[in-house]
Amino acid sequence: MPDTHTPQTTAVNRATVIADLRAELARQGLDAFLLPRFDAYQGEYIAPHDERLAHVTGFTGSAGMAIVTRDIVAVFVDGRYTVQLGNQSPGPLFSHHHIFDEPPEDWLARHAGEGWIIGFDPMHYPPAWFDRFAGGARLAGARLQAVAQNPVDQIWADQPAPPMGRVTEMPLQYAGKSTLDKCSDLTGAMAAEDLALHVETQPDNIAWFLNVRGDDVAFNPMPQSFMLIGADGAIHWFVAAAKLAGEVAFNLPDSVRVHPPEAFLPTLSDMVSAGQGVSIDPDFSPVAVRLALEEIGARIVERRSALTLTKAQKNQTELEGLRACHIEDGVAWVEFSAWLAAEVPARAAAGNPLHEREAEQKMLALRQARAGFISESFNSISAAWGNAAMCHYATTEEMSAPILPENPYLLDSGGQYDTGTTDATRSFSFGQPRPEGYDVAYTAVFKAFYALSTLRFPRGTQGHHIDAICRRPLWDLGLDYDHGTGHGIGHRLSVHEHPQRIGKPYNPVDLVPGMVMSIEPGHYVADHYGIRIENLYAIVEAADGFLEFQNMTYAPIQTDMLITAHLSEEELSWLNAYHAEVLRRLSPLLSDQARAWAEVAMAPVSR
């Protein structure tokens, strides 16, 4: 799944909300306010309690921010959300800006007034972002000021309560490594750098480290919490005690002490003395942490959290669990594909066409029938015709287009299972006529998918080194896509896991064995169609020391739209071998109807 997310918000009068917000800014003595989508945990998915950007602007995408001044509300998004922003946050109430082409810190430098006081919530910006905005403010002769009370919270009368999802244990049989062993690894690394404390504010890192899971935010099975780890191995976990199930509290190691979340910053200040080394993540910790440490005079070591990279390199138990849940997920994909192929033409002929939301719900029902399924891993993108050109598209009860035989369809969907997380995308067609250029683009997307899936690469390779290899078949036709080529995947954690990524932007993270990645090229024509093929792969080491992508996803790749004359013998051979493996692994688990369909749909393809 591309890095997207679309929550739903209730209808409110934005002009009234903005007027109330400006009045609150004036009350706090502020000339402007920086409003990110981030919550205190700097994550992609946030709880309804933290949808402040959506409350003020109506924009519900997964990435963006606004700068609210006395007379302008400037909203910044990337290319994925340009259309959505125009629909949800129309002018003249809002001005629209591309977050990369016109960075918000540059906008601030040009538009802020001399002497302005620009407010920000220090729990909602990481240090790296803070530094950018502080620089922009200085260029304008303005300054940033941390607020004690978030002004949006002050005017949001019906703001949902903070989440209180139940915390459960992640059994060692699935986790593969104990908390004490993970802590020993971390404190050993801390000792080598003379660090007194490690600050951890990423919920997925904490859940992985403590072998727990949670239910605070939809699709993300991890509790919202903070953690401090001392050089002596003492672990201070800042989580609401009411979230802890009995067995979790009982089974925590003796070295873990539980505190209320509001004690996080005071405890941090109490534990650190001037000159002591403390590690923080400049991209994923609140700048409030750095400001507190600077006040103490601590030696601050800013770097990616040590747990982020360790978590990304799955141990053998985690990899086995991921492989197992992909078999269950693959059964759901084949059953769905067989059902869809029959349902779309039959329903259309009967004058009662299948709708996008029905298809999405059918996939969920098929997953719910599989062993170990817990929930979806993200809001499925079930999209027909032009809706598939919007990477962020999500159906609602009121918005669900028909899937007609002449309309290509795309499903990007995944699940959280007891033993892992899944994410896959397939594109479907139900016969001719297809939109002009569709088959050419679909074939190019498959060639791009094949090119990266079969790549062998040396150690030291990073995601941006190989992104163009995937895009080359599309570039040859003058085509491209405006999202990343691949993202990391968690072990029953985040469907988008840091730090590994494949894409155009520079990302200095080596791809190493144990990482699990998506490969998902696509092509999108606004108002007409969208195409994407996505599998998950584990990175493994070959006998000669080179690295390879090892497939985890088992789902049919529809062949009707492939122009086989454009495919090499190697590409055809790979496709046929992939389908043979899907059939070999899944046939015994399929219904008779799905098996019969699959044997035809995945029959060998030739020129």
XYZ file of C-alpha atoms in Angstrom:
607
model
C 0.000 0.000 0.000
C 1.359 3.434 -0.820
C 1.789 5.619 2.261
C -1.807 6.782 2.498
C -4.603 6.931 5.006
C -8.053 8.504 4.883
C -10.012 8.792 8.140
C -13.564 10.020 8.188
C -14.593 13.262 9.874
C -17.934 14.740 10.770
C -19.263 17.749 8.899
C -18.533 21.047 10.627
C -18.534 24.683 9.590
C -14.863 25.294 8.849
C -15.245 29.050 8.754
C -16.586 28.986 12.299
C -13.822 26.675 13.469
C -11.160 28.937 11.947
C -12.714 32.047 13.461
C -12.737 30.357 16.867
C -9.126 29.253 16.407
C -7.980 32.742 15.474
C -9.704 34.114 18.559
C -7.883 31.540 20.682
C -4.558 32.443 19.068
C -5.183 36.086 19.913
C -6.017 35.116 23.497
C -2.675 33.289 23.735
C -0.801 36.207 22.176
C 0.066 34.340 18.968
C 0.245 35.706 15.439
C 0.210 32.264 13.820
C 0.075 28.593 14.690
C 1.801 25.577 13.123
C -0.729 22.756 12.831
C 0.685 19.356 11.788
C -1.169 16.122 11.341
C 1.243 14.533 13.833
C 0.231 13.493 17.306
C 2.690 13.092 20.202
C 3.962 9.838 18.668
C 4.762 11.249 15.204
C 3.037 8.357 13.472
C 1.144 7.917 10.213
C -2.078 6.743 11.818
C -3.632 8.768 14.618
C -6.601 8.421 16.943
C -9.771 10.508 16.417
C -8.696 12.508 19.490
C -5.677 13.752 17.523
C -7.309 14.603 14.167
C -6.682 18.314 14.748
C -5.707 19.081 11.165
C -8.880 17.456 9.878
C -10.997 19.322 12.427
C -9.665 22.689 11.322
C -9.277 22.161 7.569
C -11.435 19.167 6.660
C -8.406 17.510 5.035
C -8.183 13.836 6.034
C -5.050 12.621 4.227
C -2.236 10.873 6.060
C 0.373 13.593 5.535
C 0.132 17.343 5.583
C 0.082 20.426 7.752
C -1.356 23.918 7.949
C -0.085 27.323 8.985
C -2.899 29.390 10.475
C -2.381 33.169 10.535
C -4.743 36.068 11.139
C -5.841 36.099 7.508
C -4.563 32.927 5.798
C -4.863 29.189 6.352
C -2.123 27.706 4.185
C -2.392 23.920 3.777
C 0.557 21.838 2.551
C 0.269 18.332 1.053
C 2.227 16.154 -1.345
C 1.198 15.074 -4.831
C -0.924 12.180 -3.610
C -3.421 14.542 -2.065
C -3.737 17.485 -4.450
C -7.200 16.496 -5.678
C -8.379 15.502 -2.217
C -7.241 18.792 -0.723
C -9.131 20.737 -3.368
C -12.284 18.792 -2.581
C -12.048 18.843 1.203
C -10.464 22.252 1.839
C -11.643 24.545 -0.977
C -10.608 28.132 -1.480
C -10.835 30.935 -0.710
C -10.925 29.823 2.923
C -7.749 27.774 2.383
C -4.698 28.257 0.174
C -3.123 25.117 -1.280
C 0.607 24.368 -1.478
C 2.791 21.403 -2.500
C 4.821 20.474 0.550
C 7.947 19.655 -1.503
C 7.747 22.281 -4.231
C 6.910 25.019 -1.719
C 8.125 23.823 1.701
C 6.161 25.308 4.596
C 9.286 26.688 6.272
C 10.025 28.650 3.083
C 6.453 29.898 2.989
C 6.827 30.985 6.609
C 10.018 32.882 5.818
C 8.198 34.830 3.093
C 4.856 35.458 4.805
C 5.556 35.823 8.525
C 5.799 39.383 9.795
C 8.634 41.016 11.697
C 8.202 40.325 15.395
C 5.556 37.622 14.933
C 5.160 35.011 17.661
C 4.401 31.682 16.000
C 2.953 29.035 18.280
C 3.522 25.300 18.087
C 2.770 22.299 20.282
C 6.171 20.886 21.340
C 4.698 17.384 21.642
C 3.549 17.413 18.024
C 6.736 18.329 16.173
C 9.955 16.299 16.023
C 13.271 18.150 16.399
C 14.074 17.931 12.685
C 10.840 19.733 11.773
C 11.256 22.231 14.597
C 14.691 23.220 13.320
C 13.331 23.842 9.832
C 10.516 26.069 11.066
C 12.731 27.899 13.540
C 15.034 28.738 10.635
C 12.166 29.975 8.488
C 10.855 32.116 11.324
C 14.276 33.670 11.915
C 14.547 34.687 8.265
C 11.280 36.597 8.678
C 12.307 38.211 11.952
C 9.763 36.086 13.809
C 10.183 33.457 16.522
C 8.606 30.166 17.550
C 6.942 29.782 20.918
C 5.891 26.504 22.516
C 2.300 26.544 23.746
C 1.262 25.094 27.099
C -2.278 24.517 25.805
C -2.885 23.398 22.246
C -5.243 26.056 20.826
C -7.143 23.517 18.712
C -7.945 21.492 21.825
C -9.189 24.647 23.494
C -11.825 25.279 20.815
C -12.760 21.675 19.955
C -15.884 21.260 22.061
C -16.667 17.672 21.089
C -13.092 16.404 20.782
C -13.070 12.600 21.235
C -11.437 11.232 24.370
C -7.875 9.849 24.174
C -7.830 6.164 23.208
C -7.808 3.508 25.908
C -7.331 0.293 23.931
C -6.548 -2.899 25.812
C -2.891 -3.996 25.885
C -2.241 -7.696 25.326
C 0.819 -9.919 25.372
C 2.704 -10.919 22.219
C 3.659 -14.488 23.131
C 7.327 -15.436 22.928
C 6.389 -18.239 20.520
C 5.476 -15.488 18.008
C 7.960 -12.790 19.092
C 11.019 -15.040 18.997
C 13.031 -12.969 21.493
C 12.394 -11.887 25.074
C 12.275 -8.325 26.346
C 15.267 -9.010 28.594
C 17.350 -10.177 25.627
C 16.336 -7.146 23.589
C 17.195 -4.898 26.525
C 20.576 -6.562 26.929
C 21.374 -5.828 23.273
C 20.346 -2.201 23.672
C 22.198 -1.493 26.907
C 25.323 -3.077 25.443
C 25.191 -0.610 22.576
C 24.486 2.225 25.019
C 27.530 1.343 27.099
C 29.741 1.490 24.026
C 28.656 5.119 23.511
C 28.551 6.092 27.190
C 24.811 6.760 27.095
C 22.926 7.020 30.368
C 19.458 6.904 28.842
C 17.618 5.911 25.683
C 14.388 7.813 24.971
C 11.828 5.852 22.963
C 8.622 7.519 21.779
C 7.582 5.340 18.815
C 4.705 3.057 19.857
C 5.636 0.278 17.437
C 9.222 0.177 18.751
C 7.939 0.013 22.324
C 5.392 -2.704 21.540
C 8.074 -4.762 19.801
C 10.570 -4.241 22.652
C 8.108 -5.201 25.413
C 6.427 -7.982 23.418
C 2.990 -6.437 23.749
C 0.335 -5.299 21.325
C -2.522 -2.816 21.691
C -5.643 -1.335 20.182
C -5.459 2.450 20.490
C -5.542 3.370 16.803
C -7.407 1.606 14.019
C -5.294 -0.886 12.054
C -2.277 -0.409 14.367
C -2.022 -3.122 17.027
C 0.158 -1.204 19.467
C -0.501 0.908 22.553
C 0.297 4.598 22.555
C 3.053 5.007 25.121
C 6.524 6.364 25.862
C 9.554 4.570 27.303
C 12.859 5.413 28.975
C 15.609 2.793 29.213
C 18.525 3.342 31.566
C 22.056 2.079 31.113
C 21.408 -0.289 34.042
C 18.545 -1.955 32.163
C 15.764 -0.254 34.129
C 12.749 0.247 31.871
C 10.228 3.005 32.565
C 7.026 2.553 30.569
C 4.604 5.479 30.375
C 1.186 4.020 29.575
C -2.255 4.337 31.104
C -2.538 1.531 33.662
C -6.189 1.017 32.744
C -5.063 -0.316 29.353
C -3.106 -3.213 30.827
C -4.783 -6.592 30.807
C -4.056 -8.685 33.871
C -1.688 -11.108 32.169
C 0.363 -8.289 30.673
C 0.992 -6.570 33.991
C 1.792 -9.910 35.585
C 4.191 -11.059 32.857
C 6.216 -7.883 32.457
C 9.842 -8.299 33.539
C 10.682 -7.030 37.012
C 12.857 -4.364 35.392
C 9.771 -2.650 33.920
C 8.118 0.068 35.959
C 4.792 1.471 34.750
C 4.065 5.214 35.004
C 1.131 7.355 33.824
C 1.787 9.063 30.462
C 1.751 12.544 31.990
C 4.797 11.595 34.076
C 6.967 11.156 30.989
C 8.653 14.558 30.766
C 8.964 15.093 34.557
C 10.532 11.638 34.961
C 12.907 12.322 32.097
C 14.068 15.517 33.815
C 14.499 13.696 37.137
C 16.554 10.859 35.634
C 19.114 12.939 33.728
C 21.939 15.100 35.025
C 24.020 17.700 33.236
C 26.581 16.145 30.911
C 24.970 12.705 30.760
C 24.463 11.186 27.304
C 20.890 10.674 26.127
C 19.832 9.335 22.722
C 16.734 10.685 20.976
C 15.368 10.236 17.470
C 15.287 13.642 15.735
C 12.601 12.518 13.278
C 10.196 10.663 15.569
C 10.421 12.136 19.073
C 8.635 15.268 20.280
C 10.895 18.318 20.342
C 9.642 18.755 23.910
C 12.096 15.981 24.818
C 15.049 17.839 23.338
C 14.000 21.120 24.926
C 13.817 19.447 28.359
C 17.258 17.874 27.923
C 18.771 21.165 26.758
C 17.451 22.849 29.875
C 19.187 20.225 32.009
C 22.431 20.465 30.073
C 22.448 16.827 28.976
C 24.667 15.598 26.159
C 22.073 14.938 23.465
C 22.815 12.284 20.849
C 20.389 12.708 17.946
C 20.122 9.664 15.720
C 17.633 7.128 14.478
C 16.388 5.011 17.370
C 18.487 1.889 17.795
C 15.262 -0.094 18.151
C 13.964 1.016 14.749
C 16.631 -0.814 12.776
C 16.724 -3.830 15.094
C 12.946 -4.238 14.824
C 13.116 -3.984 11.043
C 15.476 -6.964 10.838
C 13.047 -9.768 11.597
C 14.293 -12.816 13.485
C 13.580 -16.279 12.145
C 10.505 -16.761 14.318
C 9.022 -13.490 13.076
C 9.770 -14.408 9.455
C 8.167 -17.819 9.873
C 5.091 -16.140 11.326
C 4.893 -13.706 8.440
C 5.164 -16.525 5.928
C 2.419 -18.463 7.695
C -0.059 -15.601 7.765
C 0.583 -14.921 4.080
C -0.660 -18.412 3.268
C -3.919 -17.635 5.082
C -4.105 -14.257 3.381
C -3.399 -15.833 0.007
C -6.414 -18.105 0.379
C -8.569 -15.032 0.966
C -7.116 -13.372 -2.147
C -7.824 -16.351 -4.412
C -11.332 -16.822 -3.019
C -11.975 -13.107 -3.509
C -10.616 -13.083 -7.066
C -12.804 -16.040 -8.047
C -15.876 -14.454 -6.443
C -15.215 -11.094 -8.084
C -14.769 -12.610 -11.554
C -18.198 -14.231 -11.299
C -20.008 -11.517 -9.381
C -19.222 -8.427 -11.468
C -20.730 -9.578 -14.807
C -23.619 -11.439 -13.172
C -24.660 -8.510 -11.011
C -24.333 -6.054 -13.886
C -26.484 -8.257 -16.149
C -29.133 -8.412 -13.422
C -29.209 -4.630 -13.157
C -27.850 -4.703 -9.602
C -24.135 -3.980 -10.017
C -21.596 -4.807 -7.379
C -20.279 -1.743 -5.555
C -16.793 -0.959 -4.270
C -17.771 -1.134 -0.616
C -19.422 -4.533 -1.064
C -16.212 -5.872 -2.595
C -14.159 -4.448 0.272
C -16.511 -6.037 2.807
C -16.354 -9.376 0.997
C -12.576 -9.398 1.273
C -12.864 -8.649 4.981
C -15.331 -11.501 5.448
C -13.006 -13.918 3.631
C -10.107 -12.872 5.856
C -12.240 -13.238 8.967
C -12.702 -16.889 8.012
C -8.944 -17.493 8.051
C -7.022 -18.763 11.062
C -5.347 -16.104 13.183
C -6.976 -13.078 11.540
C -7.391 -10.099 13.890
C -8.226 -7.019 11.822
C -7.455 -5.152 8.640
C -3.973 -3.617 8.534
C -5.234 -0.425 6.870
C -8.373 0.999 5.343
C -8.706 -0.968 2.112
C -8.514 0.901 -1.181
C -11.397 -0.624 -3.123
C -11.574 1.478 -6.256
C -13.213 1.217 -9.661
C -12.610 3.288 -12.750
C -11.268 6.794 -11.991
C -11.376 6.245 -8.231
C -8.401 3.901 -8.600
C -6.327 6.846 -9.804
C -6.510 8.292 -6.274
C -4.000 6.427 -4.123
C -5.786 7.623 -0.989
C -9.317 6.655 -2.052
C -11.621 5.117 0.540
C -15.262 4.148 0.266
C -17.970 5.212 2.689
C -21.571 4.145 3.113
C -22.535 7.163 1.037
C -19.697 6.965 -1.518
C -19.261 3.624 -3.255
C -19.142 3.439 -7.028
C -20.413 0.487 -9.066
C -17.929 -2.020 -10.455
C -19.066 -2.593 -14.032
C -17.648 -5.065 -16.570
C -16.166 -2.195 -18.592
C -14.554 -0.606 -15.515
C -11.131 -1.805 -14.341
C -10.951 -2.240 -10.579
C -8.140 -2.103 -8.002
C -8.003 -3.569 -4.501
C -5.197 -2.682 -2.078
C -5.852 -4.532 1.147
C -4.118 -6.196 4.070
C -4.606 -7.906 7.395
C -3.245 -8.144 10.902
C -2.855 -11.775 11.975
C -1.598 -13.397 15.155
C 1.745 -13.986 13.476
C 2.209 -11.016 11.179
C 0.972 -8.277 8.881
C -0.015 -8.501 5.214
C -0.438 -5.944 2.421
C -1.066 -6.642 -1.270
C -2.581 -4.970 -4.315
C -4.115 -6.419 -7.441
C -5.710 -4.822 -10.492
C -8.687 -6.466 -12.193
C -10.452 -6.266 -15.544
C -13.675 -7.950 -16.596
C -13.355 -7.970 -20.355
C -13.287 -5.585 -23.275
C -13.463 -2.746 -23.970
C -10.856 -1.426 -21.555
C -9.801 2.210 -21.389
C -7.387 3.350 -24.073
C -3.816 2.632 -23.067
C -4.771 0.396 -20.144
C -3.204 -2.828 -21.438
C 0.028 -1.081 -22.417
C 0.295 0.493 -18.960
C -0.679 -2.719 -17.154
C 2.008 -4.629 -19.032
C 4.582 -1.964 -18.152
C 3.582 -2.124 -14.477
C 4.038 -5.888 -14.519
C 7.444 -5.516 -16.156
C 8.405 -2.991 -13.478
C 7.201 -5.362 -10.764
C 9.183 -8.222 -12.280
C 12.332 -6.118 -12.685
C 12.617 -5.339 -8.992
C 11.240 -8.637 -7.691
C 14.009 -10.538 -9.458
C 16.820 -8.100 -8.698
C 20.015 -9.304 -7.033
C 22.046 -6.626 -5.290
C 25.164 -6.335 -3.133
C 25.319 -5.444 0.541
C 25.387 -1.701 1.039
C 22.541 -1.156 -1.425
C 19.936 1.389 -0.322
C 16.389 1.863 -1.528
C 17.020 4.961 -3.627
C 19.813 3.099 -5.438
C 17.374 0.623 -6.999
C 14.166 2.615 -7.393
C 14.881 3.510 -11.024
C 15.317 -0.171 -11.921
C 11.654 -0.652 -11.102
C 10.499 2.504 -12.862
C 12.500 1.911 -16.054
C 9.775 -0.018 -17.966
C 7.352 2.818 -17.261
C 9.870 5.554 -17.984
C 10.521 3.926 -21.373
C 6.910 4.796 -22.219
C 6.988 8.258 -20.676
C 5.017 7.045 -17.636
C 5.668 7.210 -13.892
C 3.921 7.128 -10.498
C 3.889 9.673 -7.682
C 4.442 7.373 -4.709
C 7.191 5.216 -3.302
C 8.087 1.871 -4.825
C 8.341 -0.022 -1.542
C 7.988 0.299 2.211
C 8.832 -1.806 5.219
C 6.238 -3.980 6.934
C 5.920 -4.731 10.629
C 5.477 -8.012 12.469
C 1.870 -7.559 13.572
C 2.737 -3.882 13.856
C 2.751 -0.971 11.384
C 1.852 -1.714 7.791
C 4.358 1.036 6.921
C 7.508 0.349 8.911
C 10.613 2.496 9.074
C 13.451 2.865 8.253
C 13.711 0.854 5.020
C 12.093 2.285 1.924
C 12.440 2.095 -1.848
C 11.745 5.360 -3.642
C 13.210 8.383 -5.363
C 14.117 10.352 -2.193
C 17.498 9.791 -0.575
C 17.162 7.299 2.280
C 20.540 6.267 3.742
C 19.448 2.877 5.098
C 21.098 -0.294 3.872
C 18.740 -3.053 2.770
C 19.752 -6.068 4.861
C 18.597 -9.664 5.402
C 15.543 -9.914 7.635
C 13.880 -6.771 6.366
C 10.470 -7.242 4.785
C 9.522 -4.864 1.975
C 6.710 -4.186 -0.427
C 7.311 -3.835 -4.159
C 4.421 -1.887 -5.684
C 4.827 -0.019 -8.965
C 1.750 1.541 -10.514
C 0.336 3.918 -13.082
C -2.599 6.312 -12.719
C -4.658 8.311 -15.197
C -6.874 10.828 -13.410
C -10.615 10.197 -13.816
C -9.979 7.032 -15.835
C -8.119 4.249 -14.044
C -5.350 3.223 -11.692
C -3.075 0.195 -11.860
C -0.875 -1.276 -9.150
C 0.659 -4.682 -8.424
C 2.067 -5.251 -4.943
C 3.675 -8.165 -3.114
C 5.670 -8.354 0.092
C 9.208 -9.763 0.048
C 11.764 -10.758 2.653
C 15.349 -9.771 1.920
C 17.562 -12.864 2.056
C 21.226 -13.605 1.432
C 22.112 -15.885 -1.451
C 24.948 -18.412 -1.354
C 27.341 -15.994 -3.061
C 26.681 -13.204 -0.547
C 24.461 -11.123 -2.789
C 20.984 -10.219 -1.558
C 17.643 -11.143 -3.110
C 13.924 -10.558 -2.601
C 12.112 -13.702 -1.433
C 8.385 -13.674 -2.125
C 5.825 -13.831 0.697
C 2.572 -12.928 -1.094
C 0.485 -15.536 -2.911
C -2.263 -13.982 -4.998
C -3.180 -14.265 -8.686
C -1.820 -11.633 -11.075
C -4.488 -11.270 -13.762
C -3.042 -12.045 -17.181
C -5.893 -10.949 -19.485
C -4.536 -7.387 -19.719
C -0.930 -8.391 -20.436
C 0.347 -7.806 -23.950
C 2.444 -10.946 -24.098
C 4.317 -9.740 -27.186
C 5.817 -7.052 -24.915
C 7.101 -9.638 -22.420
C 10.419 -11.421 -22.547
C 10.724 -15.181 -22.188
C 12.206 -14.598 -18.734
C 9.232 -12.492 -17.667
C 6.753 -15.083 -18.933
C 8.666 -17.888 -17.273
C 8.730 -16.015 -13.955
C 4.988 -15.297 -14.101
C 4.144 -18.920 -14.871
C 6.417 -20.185 -12.108
C 4.876 -17.722 -9.643
C 1.359 -18.890 -10.453
C 2.396 -22.528 -10.249
C 3.749 -21.852 -6.759
C 0.542 -20.079 -5.726
C -1.461 -23.101 -6.869
C 0.888 -25.566 -5.201
C 0.718 -23.821 -1.829
C -2.931 -22.815 -1.779
C -4.939 -25.388 -3.780
C -5.471 -27.764 -0.828
C -6.940 -24.885 1.189
C -9.311 -23.493 -1.446
C -12.997 -24.139 -1.965
C -13.843 -26.315 -4.972
C -15.209 -23.293 -6.849
C -12.158 -21.143 -6.198
C -9.773 -23.977 -7.054
C -11.473 -24.575 -10.398
C -11.338 -20.871 -11.190
C -7.695 -20.583 -10.101
C -6.541 -23.446 -12.295
C -7.861 -21.594 -15.340
C -6.935 -18.066 -14.251
C -3.375 -19.057 -13.385
C -2.769 -21.373 -16.325
C 0.573 -20.853 -18.066
C 0.797 -17.872 -20.388
C 2.660 -17.838 -23.689
C 3.007 -15.538 -26.658
